[in-house]
PDB file of C-alpha atoms in Angstrom:
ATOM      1  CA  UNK A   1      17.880 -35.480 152.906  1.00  0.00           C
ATOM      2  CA  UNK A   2      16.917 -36.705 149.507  1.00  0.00           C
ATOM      3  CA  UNK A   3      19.339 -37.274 146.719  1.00  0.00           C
ATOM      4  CA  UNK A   4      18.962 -34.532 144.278  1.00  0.00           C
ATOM      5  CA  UNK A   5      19.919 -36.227 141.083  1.00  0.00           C
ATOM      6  CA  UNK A   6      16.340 -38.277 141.695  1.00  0.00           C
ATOM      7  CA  UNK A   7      14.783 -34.538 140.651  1.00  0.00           C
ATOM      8  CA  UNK A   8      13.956 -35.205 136.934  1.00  0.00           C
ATOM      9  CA  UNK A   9      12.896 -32.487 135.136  1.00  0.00           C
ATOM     10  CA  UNK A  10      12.111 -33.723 131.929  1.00  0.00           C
ATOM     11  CA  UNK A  11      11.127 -30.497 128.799  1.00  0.00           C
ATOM     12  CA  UNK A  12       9.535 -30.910 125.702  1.00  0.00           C
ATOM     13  CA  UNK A  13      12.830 -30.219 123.896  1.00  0.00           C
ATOM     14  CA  UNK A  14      13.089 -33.867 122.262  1.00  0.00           C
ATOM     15  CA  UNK A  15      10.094 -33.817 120.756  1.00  0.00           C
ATOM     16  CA  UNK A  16      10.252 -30.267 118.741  1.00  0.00           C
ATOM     17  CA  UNK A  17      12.364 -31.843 116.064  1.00  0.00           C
ATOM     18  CA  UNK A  18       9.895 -34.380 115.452  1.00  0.00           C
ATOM     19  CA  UNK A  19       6.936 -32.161 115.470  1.00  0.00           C
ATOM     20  CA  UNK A  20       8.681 -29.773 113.311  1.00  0.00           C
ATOM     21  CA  UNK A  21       9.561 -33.052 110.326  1.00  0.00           C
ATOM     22  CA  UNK A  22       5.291 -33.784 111.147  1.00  0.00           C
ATOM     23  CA  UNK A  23       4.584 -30.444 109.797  1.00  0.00           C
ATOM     24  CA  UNK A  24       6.667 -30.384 107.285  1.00  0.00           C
ATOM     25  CA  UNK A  25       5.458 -33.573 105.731  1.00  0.00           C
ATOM     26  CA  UNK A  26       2.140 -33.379 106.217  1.00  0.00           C
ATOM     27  CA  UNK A  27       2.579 -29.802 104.406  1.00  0.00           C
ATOM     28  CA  UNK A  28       4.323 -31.836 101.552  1.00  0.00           C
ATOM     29  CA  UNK A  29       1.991 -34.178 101.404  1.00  0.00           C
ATOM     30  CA  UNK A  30      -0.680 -31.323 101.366  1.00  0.00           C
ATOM     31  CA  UNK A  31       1.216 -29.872  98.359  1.00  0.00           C
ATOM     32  CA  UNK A  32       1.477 -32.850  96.492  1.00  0.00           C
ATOM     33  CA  UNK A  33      -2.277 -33.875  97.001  1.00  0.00           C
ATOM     34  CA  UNK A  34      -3.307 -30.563  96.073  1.00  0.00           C
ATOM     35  CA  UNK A  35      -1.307 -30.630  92.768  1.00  0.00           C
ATOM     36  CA  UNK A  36      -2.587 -33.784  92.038  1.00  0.00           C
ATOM     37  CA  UNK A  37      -6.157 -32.931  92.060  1.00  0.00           C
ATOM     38  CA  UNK A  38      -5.533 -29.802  90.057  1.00  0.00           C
ATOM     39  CA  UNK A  39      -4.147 -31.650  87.310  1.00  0.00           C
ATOM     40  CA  UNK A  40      -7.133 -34.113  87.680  1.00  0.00           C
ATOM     41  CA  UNK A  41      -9.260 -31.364  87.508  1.00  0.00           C
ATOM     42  CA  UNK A  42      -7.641 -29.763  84.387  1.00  0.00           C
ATOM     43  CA  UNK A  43      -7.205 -33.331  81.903  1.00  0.00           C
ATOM     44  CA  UNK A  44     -10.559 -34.851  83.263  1.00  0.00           C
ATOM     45  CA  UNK A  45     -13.117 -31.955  82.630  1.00  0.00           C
ATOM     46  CA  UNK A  46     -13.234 -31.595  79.284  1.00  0.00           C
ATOM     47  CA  UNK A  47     -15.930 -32.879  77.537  1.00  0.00           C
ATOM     48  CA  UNK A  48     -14.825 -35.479  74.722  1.00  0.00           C
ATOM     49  CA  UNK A  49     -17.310 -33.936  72.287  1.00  0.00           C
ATOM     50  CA  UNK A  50     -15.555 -30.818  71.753  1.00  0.00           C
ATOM     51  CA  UNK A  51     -13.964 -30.291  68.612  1.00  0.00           C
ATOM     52  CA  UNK A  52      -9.914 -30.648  68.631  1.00  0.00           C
ATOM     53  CA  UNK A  53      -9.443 -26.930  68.669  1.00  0.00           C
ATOM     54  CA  UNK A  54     -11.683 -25.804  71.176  1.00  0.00           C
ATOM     55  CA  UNK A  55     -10.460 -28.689  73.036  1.00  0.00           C
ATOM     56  CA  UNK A  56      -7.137 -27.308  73.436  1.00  0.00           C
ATOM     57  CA  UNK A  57      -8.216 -23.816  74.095  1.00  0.00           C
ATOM     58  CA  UNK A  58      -9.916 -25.026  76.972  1.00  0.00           C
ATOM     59  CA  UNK A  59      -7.093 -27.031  78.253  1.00  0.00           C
ATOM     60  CA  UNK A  60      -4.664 -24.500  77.585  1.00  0.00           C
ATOM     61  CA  UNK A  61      -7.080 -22.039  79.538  1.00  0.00           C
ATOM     62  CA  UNK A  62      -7.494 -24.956  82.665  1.00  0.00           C
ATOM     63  CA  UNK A  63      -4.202 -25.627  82.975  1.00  0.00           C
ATOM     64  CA  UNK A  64      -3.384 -22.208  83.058  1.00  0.00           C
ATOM     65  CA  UNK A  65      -5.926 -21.687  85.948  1.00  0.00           C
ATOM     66  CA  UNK A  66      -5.008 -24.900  87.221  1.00  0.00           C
ATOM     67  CA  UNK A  67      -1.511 -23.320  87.518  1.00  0.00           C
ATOM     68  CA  UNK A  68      -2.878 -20.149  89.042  1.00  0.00           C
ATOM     69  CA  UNK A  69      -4.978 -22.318  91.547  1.00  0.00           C
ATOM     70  CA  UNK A  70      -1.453 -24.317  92.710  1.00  0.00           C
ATOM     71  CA  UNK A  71       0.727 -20.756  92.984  1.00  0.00           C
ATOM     72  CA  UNK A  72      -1.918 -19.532  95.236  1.00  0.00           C
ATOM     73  CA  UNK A  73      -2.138 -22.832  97.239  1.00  0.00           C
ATOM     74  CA  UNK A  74       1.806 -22.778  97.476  1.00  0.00           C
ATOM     75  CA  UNK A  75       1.529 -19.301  98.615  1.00  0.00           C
ATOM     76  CA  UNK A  76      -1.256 -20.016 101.560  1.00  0.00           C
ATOM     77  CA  UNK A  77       1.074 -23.106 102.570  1.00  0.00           C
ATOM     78  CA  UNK A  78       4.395 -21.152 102.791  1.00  0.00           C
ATOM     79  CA  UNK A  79       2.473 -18.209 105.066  1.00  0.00           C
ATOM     80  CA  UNK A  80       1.411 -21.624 107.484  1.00  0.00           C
ATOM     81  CA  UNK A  81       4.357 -22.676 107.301  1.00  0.00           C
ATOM     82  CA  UNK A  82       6.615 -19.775 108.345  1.00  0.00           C
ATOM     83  CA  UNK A  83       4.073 -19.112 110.931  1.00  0.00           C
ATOM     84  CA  UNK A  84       4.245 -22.465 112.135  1.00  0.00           C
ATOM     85  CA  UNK A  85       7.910 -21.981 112.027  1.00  0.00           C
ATOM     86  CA  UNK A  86       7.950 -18.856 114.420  1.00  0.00           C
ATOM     87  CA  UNK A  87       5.555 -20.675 116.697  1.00  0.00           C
ATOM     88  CA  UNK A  88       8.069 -23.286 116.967  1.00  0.00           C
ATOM     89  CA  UNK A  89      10.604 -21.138 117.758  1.00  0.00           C
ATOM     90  CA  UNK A  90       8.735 -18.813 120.289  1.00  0.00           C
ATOM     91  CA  UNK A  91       7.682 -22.661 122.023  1.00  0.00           C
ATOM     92  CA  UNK A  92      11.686 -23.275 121.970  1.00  0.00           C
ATOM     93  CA  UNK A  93      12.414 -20.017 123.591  1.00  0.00           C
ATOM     94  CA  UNK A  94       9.576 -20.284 126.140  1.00  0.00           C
ATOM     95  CA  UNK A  95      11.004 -23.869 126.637  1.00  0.00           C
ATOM     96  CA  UNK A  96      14.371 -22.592 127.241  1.00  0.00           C
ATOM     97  CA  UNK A  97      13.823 -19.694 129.620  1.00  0.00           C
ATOM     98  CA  UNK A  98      11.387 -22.114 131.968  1.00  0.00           C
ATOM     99  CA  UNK A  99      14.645 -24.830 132.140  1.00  0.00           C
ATOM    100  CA  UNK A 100      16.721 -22.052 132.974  1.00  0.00           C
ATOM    101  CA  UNK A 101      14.059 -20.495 135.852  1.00  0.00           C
ATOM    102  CA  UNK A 102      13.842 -24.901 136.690  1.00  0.00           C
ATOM    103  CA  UNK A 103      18.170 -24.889 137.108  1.00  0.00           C
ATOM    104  CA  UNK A 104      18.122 -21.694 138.806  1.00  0.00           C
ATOM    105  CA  UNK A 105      15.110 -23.065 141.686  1.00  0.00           C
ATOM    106  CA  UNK A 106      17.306 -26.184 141.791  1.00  0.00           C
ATOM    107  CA  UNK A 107      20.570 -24.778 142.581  1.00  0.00           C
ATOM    108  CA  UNK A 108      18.441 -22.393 145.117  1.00  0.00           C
ATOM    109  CA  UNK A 109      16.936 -25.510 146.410  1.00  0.00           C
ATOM    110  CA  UNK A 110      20.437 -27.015 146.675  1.00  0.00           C
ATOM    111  CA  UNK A 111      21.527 -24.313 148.746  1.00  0.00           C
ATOM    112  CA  UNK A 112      18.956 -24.541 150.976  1.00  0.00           C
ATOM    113  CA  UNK A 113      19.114 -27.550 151.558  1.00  0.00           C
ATOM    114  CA  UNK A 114      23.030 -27.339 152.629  1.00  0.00           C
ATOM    115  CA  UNK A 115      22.067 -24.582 155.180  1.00  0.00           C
ATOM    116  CA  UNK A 116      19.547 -26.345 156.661  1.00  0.00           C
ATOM    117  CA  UNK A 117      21.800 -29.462 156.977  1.00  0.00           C
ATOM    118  CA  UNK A 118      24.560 -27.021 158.464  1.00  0.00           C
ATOM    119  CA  UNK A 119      22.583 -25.453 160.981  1.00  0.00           C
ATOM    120  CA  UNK A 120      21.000 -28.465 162.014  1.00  0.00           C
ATOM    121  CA  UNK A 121      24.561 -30.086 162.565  1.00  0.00           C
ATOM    122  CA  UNK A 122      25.602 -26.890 164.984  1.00  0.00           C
ATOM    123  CA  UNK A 123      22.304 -26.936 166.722  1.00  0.00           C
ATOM    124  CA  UNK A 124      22.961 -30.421 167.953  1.00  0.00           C
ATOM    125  CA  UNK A 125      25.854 -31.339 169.594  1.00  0.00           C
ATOM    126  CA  UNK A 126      27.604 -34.494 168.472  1.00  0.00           C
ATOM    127  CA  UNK A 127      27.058 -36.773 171.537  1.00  0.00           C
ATOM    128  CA  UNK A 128      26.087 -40.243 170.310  1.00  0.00           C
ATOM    129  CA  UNK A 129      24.172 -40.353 173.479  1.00  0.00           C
ATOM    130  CA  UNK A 130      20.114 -42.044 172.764  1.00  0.00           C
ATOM    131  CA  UNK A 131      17.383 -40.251 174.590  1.00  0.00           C
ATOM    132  CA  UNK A 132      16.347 -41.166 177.351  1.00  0.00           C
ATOM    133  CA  UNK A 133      13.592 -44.086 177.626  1.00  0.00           C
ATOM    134  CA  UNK A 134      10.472 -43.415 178.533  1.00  0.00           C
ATOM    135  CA  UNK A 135       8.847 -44.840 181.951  1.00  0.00           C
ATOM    136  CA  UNK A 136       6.806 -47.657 181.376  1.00  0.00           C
ATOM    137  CA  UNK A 137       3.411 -47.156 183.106  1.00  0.00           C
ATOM    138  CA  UNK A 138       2.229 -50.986 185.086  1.00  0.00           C
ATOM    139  CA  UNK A 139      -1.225 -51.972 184.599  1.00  0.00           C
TER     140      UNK A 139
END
């Protein structure tokens, strides 16, 4: 009868935390690289010819869309992000009911596994007696 505690069941619980702090900083990162070109985008467009006033019009115009342009960005991220979240937690749930349906086949297993042993101990008697040998056959 093998030894049940060599039955490893091993679930993708440990590595949910990590996957979860992935996402998150690649969304960060996402964030801050998006940001980044949006200011690039707003200081580096303007043509140095312009005169000073219509310089800062413009700027004060790109920035504002720049602005605009990061809100919505931040917006789209947060929507991935909460339904990354409630992916996450539908895997953790789906994780969770299959260990429980894994313990509950175990135990089952266990059980089993006892009756067998028991019936197999009534079926034959305890005499310590070795089978008979079989006849050798001569050449």
């Amino acid at each position: 009868m093998p030894d049940t505690s060599d039955f490893d069941v091993t679930t993708p619980r440990g590595a949910a935390p990590q996957r979860g702090n992935l996402v998150a900083a690649l969304l960060l990162g996402l964030l801050l690289v998006g940001g980044f070109i949006a200011l690039w985008v707003a200081y580096c467009s303007v043509p140095p010819q312009q005169p000073r006033a219509d310089v800062a019009t413009a700027s004060s115009n790109e920035a504002t869309q720049a602005i605009k342009d990061l809100q919505t960005s931040q917006q789209k991220i947060a929507g991935q992000l909460q339904s990354l979240q409630e992916t996450l937690a539908s895997n953790q749930a789906e994780t969770k009911r299959l260990a429980d349906q894994v313990t509950a086949l175990s135990g089952k297993l266990d059980a089993l596994q006892q009756s067998f042993a028991s019936a197999q101990r009534q079926s034959s008697p305890a005499s310590s007696e070795p089978p008979p040998a079989p006849a050798k056959r001569r050449r």
